[in-house]
Amino acid sequence: MLPSPIRQPRTPSLEVSSSIALNAAFALTGFATALLGATLPVLRVHWSLTDRSAGVLFLVLFLGSSLGALASVGRASHSLARGACLIAPICFALAFARGFAIFPLCFLYGLGLGITITSISLVRSQRLHARRARELNRLNLIWVAGAFLCPWLANRILQLANVETLFLAVGAAFCLFAIWTLAAEVRHLPSPQLPLALAASPAFRLPLAIAIAALLATGLESCTGAWIGTYAGRLRGGIGIEATTLFWFGLLASRALHSTALPQRFSERVLLRSGAWIATCGSLLIIVNHLPMLLLPGAFLIGFGVGPIYPLLLALTLPRVRGNVIFLMGGVGSALLPWLTGTLSARAHSLHVAMIVPCIAAIGLLLLARRVVGSLVALKEKTFPLPDAEKRSQPTGPRPLPR
C-alpha cells in the first residue's frame, strides 16, 4: 500500500537543509541521466563505440534505472543512501573504464540513478502530501533543469579537460550527497516506508493504456535526449550541442508552464492530446532530411510536447495505484527505445532512418490519448482507502476528467 504521510521535521533549519539537498540531488540526477546522450559524440571516440554498442549502452543504463525503481524499498532515507553510495564509486570507475567494462558499469550507474530518483520522488510526495501533484511537477521541473544544463556544462568541461575529469566531478558531487544522506536523512529526519514495487491489489493495478503511455512518453524523452545530438552532428556538423540543448529547453519550458495555474483551465484530455500532437509534429520535422535546420525547432517541439505527459500520469495515478509499477514502465520505455534506435541505425547504416523510432512513439501517444483518459476516469471512480491524514487534506491536482 501507499506509505502514510510522515510528519515534517521539527527542526526548521534541518527541514530547509533537507529540501535544498534533495532538490539539488534531483537536479544532479537529471544532469547525470542526460550526460551520456549529451556527450555521446565524444564518448563514442573515447570508448570506441558503434551505433549498435551505443544503443546497448543506453539499454543497460535505463534498464538499470528501471530496476532501480523496483529496488527502492524499505525506509526512504536508507534507499537514498544506497543510491548515492552506489553512483559515486561507479562514476569514478567510469572515468577510467575501457572496453566491455563500461556496460556493467553503466548498468550500475543507471541502477543507482533509478533508486535515487524514485526515493526522492516518493519521500517528497509524502512529506508534502497535501500538494503532491504540485510537488511532483516541481521535482520534474528541477530534474529537467539539471538535464538542460548538462549539454553546455558537460561539453564545457570536456573542452577544458577530458572525459576522466567529467566523470570524477560527477562522482564527487554524488559523494557529497551520500555524506549528507548518511549524516542527516538517515539519522535525524523522519522517513516513510516505501511501498513494495509490485504490490498492487487486483482492483488497483495500473491500467494497460496508462502503462503503455508511460512507456512511450519516457521512451520518446530518453531516445531523443540520447540520440538528437549525434544525429544533428552527422546531419549538419556543429549543431549537436544546440539540438540537445533545445530539446531539454523544450522540456524545461513545458514543465515550467505546467507548474503554473494556466494548465488547470484545461482538461487532462486536452493536455494529453495537445502534448502528443506537438511531439508528433516535432518528430516529423527532425526526419525531414533535406532541411537540416528544421531539426532545431523539431527538437524543441518534441521536448515541449512530451514534457508534461509523464508528470501528469504520475500525479493522477500515484494516489490511486499501489506500488511503483508506473516507475518501472517508465524505465522500460527509457531503456527500450534508445536501444531500438541504435540497433536500427546499425542495421540500416543510417541514423536518419533510425530516428523513425521516436516518431512512432509520438504517434502512439497520440493514438492512445483517448484510451488513457478513459482509464483515468475509471480510476477516479473507484474508491481507494486513504490514510486519515490524506482524507483531511487531498492533493491539489488538475481539473476533473471529462466524462
PDB file of N, CA and C in Angstrom, residues 170-252:
ATOM      1  N   VAL A 170      31.354  14.477 -11.461  1.00  0.00           N
ATOM      2  CA  VAL A 170      30.011  13.981 -11.145  1.00  0.00           C
ATOM      3  C   VAL A 170      30.057  13.041  -9.935  1.00  0.00           C
ATOM      4  N   GLY A 171      31.070  12.169  -9.889  1.00  0.00           N
ATOM      5  CA  GLY A 171      31.216  11.282  -8.744  1.00  0.00           C
ATOM      6  C   GLY A 171      31.424  12.038  -7.450  1.00  0.00           C
ATOM      7  N   ALA A 172      32.200  13.117  -7.480  1.00  0.00           N
ATOM      8  CA  ALA A 172      32.434  13.918  -6.278  1.00  0.00           C
ATOM      9  C   ALA A 172      31.142  14.562  -5.796  1.00  0.00           C
ATOM     10  N   ALA A 173      30.291  15.022  -6.732  1.00  0.00           N
ATOM     11  CA  ALA A 173      29.014  15.623  -6.350  1.00  0.00           C
ATOM     12  C   ALA A 173      28.117  14.596  -5.669  1.00  0.00           C
ATOM     13  N   PHE A 174      28.079  13.372  -6.188  1.00  0.00           N
ATOM     14  CA  PHE A 174      27.270  12.333  -5.549  1.00  0.00           C
ATOM     15  C   PHE A 174      27.868  11.912  -4.208  1.00  0.00           C
ATOM     16  N   CYS A 175      29.181  12.002  -4.066  1.00  0.00           N
ATOM     17  CA  CYS A 175      29.807  11.730  -2.765  1.00  0.00           C
ATOM     18  C   CYS A 175      29.293  12.700  -1.703  1.00  0.00           C
ATOM     19  N   LEU A 176      29.207  13.972  -2.054  1.00  0.00           N
ATOM     20  CA  LEU A 176      28.703  14.964  -1.114  1.00  0.00           C
ATOM     21  C   LEU A 176      27.266  14.663  -0.713  1.00  0.00           C
ATOM     22  N   PHE A 177      26.439  14.261  -1.686  1.00  0.00           N
ATOM     23  CA  PHE A 177      25.054  13.926  -1.365  1.00  0.00           C
ATOM     24  C   PHE A 177      24.975  12.678  -0.489  1.00  0.00           C
ATOM     25  N   ALA A 178      25.828  11.692  -0.767  1.00  0.00           N
ATOM     26  CA  ALA A 178      25.843  10.486   0.058  1.00  0.00           C
ATOM     27  C   ALA A 178      26.207  10.816   1.502  1.00  0.00           C
ATOM     28  N   ILE A 179      27.179  11.704   1.696  1.00  0.00           N
ATOM     29  CA  ILE A 179      27.575  12.107   3.048  1.00  0.00           C
ATOM     30  C   ILE A 179      26.412  12.799   3.757  1.00  0.00           C
ATOM     31  N   TRP A 180      25.710  13.700   3.054  1.00  0.00           N
ATOM     32  CA  TRP A 180      24.551  14.368   3.648  1.00  0.00           C
ATOM     33  C   TRP A 180      23.477  13.358   4.037  1.00  0.00           C
ATOM     34  N   THR A 181      23.194  12.418   3.131  1.00  0.00           N
ATOM     35  CA  THR A 181      22.146  11.436   3.390  1.00  0.00           C
ATOM     36  C   THR A 181      22.457  10.609   4.628  1.00  0.00           C
ATOM     37  N   LEU A 182      23.691  10.137   4.736  1.00  0.00           N
ATOM     38  CA  LEU A 182      24.078   9.319   5.883  1.00  0.00           C
ATOM     39  C   LEU A 182      24.109  10.128   7.176  1.00  0.00           C
ATOM     40  N   ALA A 183      24.520  11.398   7.078  1.00  0.00           N
ATOM     41  CA  ALA A 183      24.674  12.209   8.290  1.00  0.00           C
ATOM     42  C   ALA A 183      23.358  12.809   8.765  1.00  0.00           C
ATOM     43  N   ALA A 184      22.439  13.125   7.839  1.00  0.00           N
ATOM     44  CA  ALA A 184      21.221  13.836   8.232  1.00  0.00           C
ATOM     45  C   ALA A 184      19.945  13.045   7.947  1.00  0.00           C
ATOM     46  N   GLU A 185      19.750  12.620   6.699  1.00  0.00           N
ATOM     47  CA  GLU A 185      18.494  11.960   6.346  1.00  0.00           C
ATOM     48  C   GLU A 185      18.291  10.658   7.123  1.00  0.00           C
ATOM     49  N   VAL A 186      19.334   9.850   7.211  1.00  0.00           N
ATOM     50  CA  VAL A 186      19.211   8.552   7.879  1.00  0.00           C
ATOM     51  C   VAL A 186      19.099   8.709   9.391  1.00  0.00           C
ATOM     52  N   ARG A 187      19.836   9.634   9.969  1.00  0.00           N
ATOM     53  CA  ARG A 187      19.955   9.711  11.429  1.00  0.00           C
ATOM     54  C   ARG A 187      18.934  10.627  12.091  1.00  0.00           C
ATOM     55  N   HIS A 188      18.524  11.709  11.405  1.00  0.00           N
ATOM     56  CA  HIS A 188      17.759  12.734  12.103  1.00  0.00           C
ATOM     57  C   HIS A 188      16.392  13.060  11.510  1.00  0.00           C
ATOM     58  N   LEU A 189      16.144  12.704  10.263  1.00  0.00           N
ATOM     59  CA  LEU A 189      14.892  13.114   9.635  1.00  0.00           C
ATOM     60  C   LEU A 189      13.914  11.951   9.545  1.00  0.00           C
ATOM     61  N   PRO A 190      12.604  12.224   9.758  1.00  0.00           N
ATOM     62  CA  PRO A 190      11.610  11.161   9.598  1.00  0.00           C
ATOM     63  C   PRO A 190      11.549  10.699   8.157  1.00  0.00           C
ATOM     64  N   SER A 191      11.320   9.425   7.981  1.00  0.00           N
ATOM     65  CA  SER A 191      11.385   8.835   6.646  1.00  0.00           C
ATOM     66  C   SER A 191      10.254   7.837   6.471  1.00  0.00           C
ATOM     67  N   PRO A 192       9.527   7.896   5.332  1.00  0.00           N
ATOM     68  CA  PRO A 192       8.429   6.956   5.115  1.00  0.00           C
ATOM     69  C   PRO A 192       8.930   5.573   4.722  1.00  0.00           C
ATOM     70  N   GLN A 193       8.084   4.598   4.943  1.00  0.00           N
ATOM     71  CA  GLN A 193       8.352   3.244   4.469  1.00  0.00           C
ATOM     72  C   GLN A 193       7.880   3.173   3.030  1.00  0.00           C
ATOM     73  N   LEU A 194       8.799   2.920   2.092  1.00  0.00           N
ATOM     74  CA  LEU A 194       8.429   2.888   0.686  1.00  0.00           C
ATOM     75  C   LEU A 194       7.644   1.621   0.374  1.00  0.00           C
ATOM     76  N   PRO A 195       6.707   1.704  -0.600  1.00  0.00           N
ATOM     77  CA  PRO A 195       5.884   0.545  -0.929  1.00  0.00           C
ATOM     78  C   PRO A 195       6.668  -0.506  -1.685  1.00  0.00           C
ATOM     79  N   LEU A 196       6.200  -1.753  -1.579  1.00  0.00           N
ATOM     80  CA  LEU A 196       6.768  -2.791  -2.430  1.00  0.00           C
ATOM     81  C   LEU A 196       6.465  -2.461  -3.879  1.00  0.00           C
ATOM     82  N   ALA A 197       7.444  -2.689  -4.739  1.00  0.00           N
ATOM     83  CA  ALA A 197       7.351  -2.181  -6.107  1.00  0.00           C
ATOM     84  C   ALA A 197       6.182  -2.758  -6.882  1.00  0.00           C
ATOM     85  N   LEU A 198       5.875  -4.024  -6.682  1.00  0.00           N
ATOM     86  CA  LEU A 198       4.818  -4.654  -7.459  1.00  0.00           C
ATOM     87  C   LEU A 198       3.635  -5.063  -6.594  1.00  0.00           C
ATOM     88  N   ALA A 199       3.507  -4.421  -5.426  1.00  0.00           N
ATOM     89  CA  ALA A 199       2.438  -4.780  -4.500  1.00  0.00           C
ATOM     90  C   ALA A 199       1.147  -4.068  -4.874  1.00  0.00           C
ATOM     91  N   ALA A 200       0.550  -4.460  -5.978  1.00  0.00           N
ATOM     92  CA  ALA A 200      -0.700  -3.847  -6.420  1.00  0.00           C
ATOM     93  C   ALA A 200      -1.840  -4.854  -6.258  1.00  0.00           C
ATOM     94  N   SER A 201      -2.928  -4.435  -5.619  1.00  0.00           N
ATOM     95  CA  SER A 201      -4.074  -5.314  -5.477  1.00  0.00           C
ATOM     96  C   SER A 201      -4.777  -5.429  -6.818  1.00  0.00           C
ATOM     97  N   PRO A 202      -5.525  -6.513  -7.065  1.00  0.00           N
ATOM     98  CA  PRO A 202      -6.156  -6.684  -8.366  1.00  0.00           C
ATOM     99  C   PRO A 202      -7.059  -5.521  -8.756  1.00  0.00           C
ATOM    100  N   ALA A 203      -7.714  -4.888  -7.774  1.00  0.00           N
ATOM    101  CA  ALA A 203      -8.653  -3.818  -8.088  1.00  0.00           C
ATOM    102  C   ALA A 203      -7.955  -2.527  -8.504  1.00  0.00           C
ATOM    103  N   PHE A 204      -6.659  -2.408  -8.174  1.00  0.00           N
ATOM    104  CA  PHE A 204      -5.986  -1.145  -8.417  1.00  0.00           C
ATOM    105  C   PHE A 204      -4.676  -1.338  -9.174  1.00  0.00           C
ATOM    106  N   ARG A 205      -4.645  -2.286 -10.087  1.00  0.00           N
ATOM    107  CA  ARG A 205      -3.485  -2.430 -10.948  1.00  0.00           C
ATOM    108  C   ARG A 205      -3.431  -1.264 -11.933  1.00  0.00           C
ATOM    109  N   LEU A 206      -2.224  -0.977 -12.390  1.00  0.00           N
ATOM    110  CA  LEU A 206      -2.052   0.103 -13.361  1.00  0.00           C
ATOM    111  C   LEU A 206      -2.707  -0.300 -14.676  1.00  0.00           C
ATOM    112  N   PRO A 207      -3.661   0.482 -15.186  1.00  0.00           N
ATOM    113  CA  PRO A 207      -4.314   0.135 -16.461  1.00  0.00           C
ATOM    114  C   PRO A 207      -3.296   0.040 -17.589  1.00  0.00           C
ATOM    115  N   LEU A 208      -3.579  -0.847 -18.539  1.00  0.00           N
ATOM    116  CA  LEU A 208      -2.638  -1.116 -19.619  1.00  0.00           C
ATOM    117  C   LEU A 208      -2.376   0.133 -20.457  1.00  0.00           C
ATOM    118  N   ALA A 209      -3.402   0.913 -20.749  1.00  0.00           N
ATOM    119  CA  ALA A 209      -3.218   2.107 -21.574  1.00  0.00           C
ATOM    120  C   ALA A 209      -2.292   3.108 -20.900  1.00  0.00           C
ATOM    121  N   ILE A 210      -2.442   3.271 -19.595  1.00  0.00           N
ATOM    122  CA  ILE A 210      -1.579   4.202 -18.865  1.00  0.00           C
ATOM    123  C   ILE A 210      -0.151   3.668 -18.832  1.00  0.00           C
ATOM    124  N   ALA A 211      -0.003   2.351 -18.641  1.00  0.00           N
ATOM    125  CA  ALA A 211       1.331   1.754 -18.615  1.00  0.00           C
ATOM    126  C   ALA A 211       2.051   1.955 -19.948  1.00  0.00           C
ATOM    127  N   ILE A 212       1.334   1.733 -21.062  1.00  0.00           N
ATOM    128  CA  ILE A 212       1.947   1.913 -22.383  1.00  0.00           C
ATOM    129  C   ILE A 212       2.261   3.379 -22.630  1.00  0.00           C
ATOM    130  N   ALA A 213       1.362   4.272 -22.208  1.00  0.00           N
ATOM    131  CA  ALA A 213       1.609   5.704 -22.384  1.00  0.00           C
ATOM    132  C   ALA A 213       2.848   6.144 -21.607  1.00  0.00           C
ATOM    133  N   ALA A 214       3.002   5.628 -20.378  1.00  0.00           N
ATOM    134  CA  ALA A 214       4.201   5.953 -19.594  1.00  0.00           C
ATOM    135  C   ALA A 214       5.451   5.432 -20.291  1.00  0.00           C
ATOM    136  N   LEU A 215       5.365   4.227 -20.856  1.00  0.00           N
ATOM    137  CA  LEU A 215       6.500   3.651 -21.579  1.00  0.00           C
ATOM    138  C   LEU A 215       6.867   4.510 -22.796  1.00  0.00           C
ATOM    139  N   LEU A 216       5.858   4.919 -23.570  1.00  0.00           N
ATOM    140  CA  LEU A 216       6.126   5.696 -24.779  1.00  0.00           C
ATOM    141  C   LEU A 216       6.628   7.100 -24.457  1.00  0.00           C
ATOM    142  N   ALA A 217       6.056   7.721 -23.411  1.00  0.00           N
ATOM    143  CA  ALA A 217       6.461   9.089 -23.065  1.00  0.00           C
ATOM    144  C   ALA A 217       7.909   9.141 -22.608  1.00  0.00           C
ATOM    145  N   THR A 218       8.266   8.246 -21.691  1.00  0.00           N
ATOM    146  CA  THR A 218       9.655   8.244 -21.218  1.00  0.00           C
ATOM    147  C   THR A 218      10.600   7.740 -22.293  1.00  0.00           C
ATOM    148  N   GLY A 219      10.123   6.792 -23.132  1.00  0.00           N
ATOM    149  CA  GLY A 219      10.952   6.301 -24.229  1.00  0.00           C
ATOM    150  C   GLY A 219      11.241   7.384 -25.246  1.00  0.00           C
ATOM    151  N   LEU A 220      10.214   8.170 -25.598  1.00  0.00           N
ATOM    152  CA  LEU A 220      10.412   9.281 -26.523  1.00  0.00           C
ATOM    153  C   LEU A 220      11.379  10.298 -25.940  1.00  0.00           C
ATOM    154  N   GLU A 221      11.218  10.584 -24.664  1.00  0.00           N
ATOM    155  CA  GLU A 221      12.092  11.553 -23.997  1.00  0.00           C
ATOM    156  C   GLU A 221      13.542  11.083 -23.975  1.00  0.00           C
ATOM    157  N   SER A 222      13.773   9.839 -23.534  1.00  0.00           N
ATOM    158  CA  SER A 222      15.144   9.343 -23.413  1.00  0.00           C
ATOM    159  C   SER A 222      15.772   9.099 -24.775  1.00  0.00           C
ATOM    160  N   CYS A 223      14.991   8.624 -25.729  1.00  0.00           N
ATOM    161  CA  CYS A 223      15.518   8.352 -27.068  1.00  0.00           C
ATOM    162  C   CYS A 223      15.976   9.643 -27.743  1.00  0.00           C
ATOM    163  N   THR A 224      15.152  10.684 -27.650  1.00  0.00           N
ATOM    164  CA  THR A 224      15.526  11.956 -28.258  1.00  0.00           C
ATOM    165  C   THR A 224      16.722  12.560 -27.548  1.00  0.00           C
ATOM    166  N   GLY A 225      16.709  12.533 -26.211  1.00  0.00           N
ATOM    167  CA  GLY A 225      17.837  13.071 -25.465  1.00  0.00           C
ATOM    168  C   GLY A 225      19.135  12.331 -25.737  1.00  0.00           C
ATOM    169  N   ALA A 226      19.037  11.013 -25.988  1.00  0.00           N
ATOM    170  CA  ALA A 226      20.235  10.209 -26.208  1.00  0.00           C
ATOM    171  C   ALA A 226      20.829  10.416 -27.601  1.00  0.00           C
ATOM    172  N   TRP A 227      19.971  10.564 -28.628  1.00  0.00           N
ATOM    173  CA  TRP A 227      20.468  10.499 -30.000  1.00  0.00           C
ATOM    174  C   TRP A 227      20.409  11.808 -30.769  1.00  0.00           C
ATOM    175  N   ILE A 228      19.666  12.796 -30.288  1.00  0.00           N
ATOM    176  CA  ILE A 228      19.457  14.002 -31.094  1.00  0.00           C
ATOM    177  C   ILE A 228      20.772  14.746 -31.339  1.00  0.00           C
ATOM    178  N   GLY A 229      21.670  14.776 -30.354  1.00  0.00           N
ATOM    179  CA  GLY A 229      22.942  15.470 -30.540  1.00  0.00           C
ATOM    180  C   GLY A 229      23.808  14.804 -31.590  1.00  0.00           C
ATOM    181  N   THR A 230      23.901  13.471 -31.524  1.00  0.00           N
ATOM    182  CA  THR A 230      24.687  12.729 -32.521  1.00  0.00           C
ATOM    183  C   THR A 230      24.067  12.861 -33.905  1.00  0.00           C
ATOM    184  N   TYR A 231      22.745  12.752 -33.978  1.00  0.00           N
ATOM    185  CA  TYR A 231      22.050  12.877 -35.267  1.00  0.00           C
ATOM    186  C   TYR A 231      22.260  14.261 -35.876  1.00  0.00           C
ATOM    187  N   ALA A 232      22.139  15.305 -35.050  1.00  0.00           N
ATOM    188  CA  ALA A 232      22.330  16.664 -35.551  1.00  0.00           C
ATOM    189  C   ALA A 232      23.773  16.886 -36.015  1.00  0.00           C
ATOM    190  N   GLY A 233      24.736  16.327 -35.273  1.00  0.00           N
ATOM    191  CA  GLY A 233      26.128  16.477 -35.656  1.00  0.00           C
ATOM    192  C   GLY A 233      26.443  15.820 -36.983  1.00  0.00           C
ATOM    193  N   ARG A 234      25.806  14.673 -37.254  1.00  0.00           N
ATOM    194  CA  ARG A 234      26.039  13.996 -38.533  1.00  0.00           C
ATOM    195  C   ARG A 234      25.308  14.688 -39.675  1.00  0.00           C
ATOM    196  N   LEU A 235      24.127  15.190 -39.374  1.00  0.00           N
ATOM    197  CA  LEU A 235      23.337  15.824 -40.420  1.00  0.00           C
ATOM    198  C   LEU A 235      23.918  17.166 -40.822  1.00  0.00           C
ATOM    199  N   ARG A 236      24.350  17.907 -39.818  1.00  0.00           N
ATOM    200  CA  ARG A 236      24.967  19.209 -40.074  1.00  0.00           C
ATOM    201  C   ARG A 236      25.921  19.493 -38.933  1.00  0.00           C
ATOM    202  N   GLY A 237      27.197  19.343 -39.163  1.00  0.00           N
ATOM    203  CA  GLY A 237      28.200  19.485 -38.121  1.00  0.00           C
ATOM    204  C   GLY A 237      28.112  20.821 -37.398  1.00  0.00           C
ATOM    205  N   GLY A 238      28.317  20.768 -36.091  1.00  0.00           N
ATOM    206  CA  GLY A 238      28.360  21.988 -35.301  1.00  0.00           C
ATOM    207  C   GLY A 238      27.085  22.342 -34.589  1.00  0.00           C
ATOM    208  N   ILE A 239      25.967  21.586 -34.822  1.00  0.00           N
ATOM    209  CA  ILE A 239      24.720  21.927 -34.146  1.00  0.00           C
ATOM    210  C   ILE A 239      24.272  20.825 -33.179  1.00  0.00           C
ATOM    211  N   GLY A 240      25.174  19.891 -32.872  1.00  0.00           N
ATOM    212  CA  GLY A 240      24.806  18.809 -31.964  1.00  0.00           C
ATOM    213  C   GLY A 240      24.450  19.300 -30.580  1.00  0.00           C
ATOM    214  N   ILE A 241      25.295  20.169 -30.002  1.00  0.00           N
ATOM    215  CA  ILE A 241      25.034  20.695 -28.664  1.00  0.00           C
ATOM    216  C   ILE A 241      23.777  21.564 -28.677  1.00  0.00           C
ATOM    217  N   GLU A 242      23.589  22.354 -29.732  1.00  0.00           N
ATOM    218  CA  GLU A 242      22.421  23.220 -29.830  1.00  0.00           C
ATOM    219  C   GLU A 242      21.129  22.402 -29.877  1.00  0.00           C
ATOM    220  N   ALA A 243      21.135  21.314 -30.654  1.00  0.00           N
ATOM    221  CA  ALA A 243      19.933  20.487 -30.766  1.00  0.00           C
ATOM    222  C   ALA A 243      19.597  19.826 -29.425  1.00  0.00           C
ATOM    223  N   THR A 244      20.608  19.293 -28.745  1.00  0.00           N
ATOM    224  CA  THR A 244      20.371  18.673 -27.446  1.00  0.00           C
ATOM    225  C   THR A 244      19.871  19.697 -26.437  1.00  0.00           C
ATOM    226  N   THR A 245      20.483  20.877 -26.438  1.00  0.00           N
ATOM    227  CA  THR A 245      20.077  21.923 -25.509  1.00  0.00           C
ATOM    228  C   THR A 245      18.649  22.376 -25.775  1.00  0.00           C
ATOM    229  N   LEU A 246      18.277  22.524 -27.046  1.00  0.00           N
ATOM    230  CA  LEU A 246      16.920  22.948 -27.371  1.00  0.00           C
ATOM    231  C   LEU A 246      15.894  21.894 -26.972  1.00  0.00           C
ATOM    232  N   PHE A 247      16.249  20.623 -27.105  1.00  0.00           N
ATOM    233  CA  PHE A 247      15.331  19.572 -26.662  1.00  0.00           C
ATOM    234  C   PHE A 247      15.070  19.681 -25.163  1.00  0.00           C
ATOM    235  N   TRP A 248      16.145  19.799 -24.375  1.00  0.00           N
ATOM    236  CA  TRP A 248      15.966  19.901 -22.926  1.00  0.00           C
ATOM    237  C   TRP A 248      15.314  21.225 -22.549  1.00  0.00           C
ATOM    238  N   PHE A 249      15.571  22.283 -23.326  1.00  0.00           N
ATOM    239  CA  PHE A 249      14.909  23.553 -23.055  1.00  0.00           C
ATOM    240  C   PHE A 249      13.406  23.443 -23.302  1.00  0.00           C
ATOM    241  N   GLY A 250      13.014  22.685 -24.320  1.00  0.00           N
ATOM    242  CA  GLY A 250      11.593  22.448 -24.557  1.00  0.00           C
ATOM    243  C   GLY A 250      10.941  21.739 -23.380  1.00  0.00           C
ATOM    244  N   LEU A 251      11.619  20.715 -22.859  1.00  0.00           N
ATOM    245  CA  LEU A 251      11.112  20.030 -21.670  1.00  0.00           C
ATOM    246  C   LEU A 251      10.995  20.994 -20.499  1.00  0.00           C
ATOM    247  N   LEU A 252      12.040  21.790 -20.301  1.00  0.00           N
ATOM    248  CA  LEU A 252      12.050  22.734 -19.189  1.00  0.00           C
ATOM    249  C   LEU A 252      10.922  23.751 -19.329  1.00  0.00           C
TER     250      LEU A 252
END
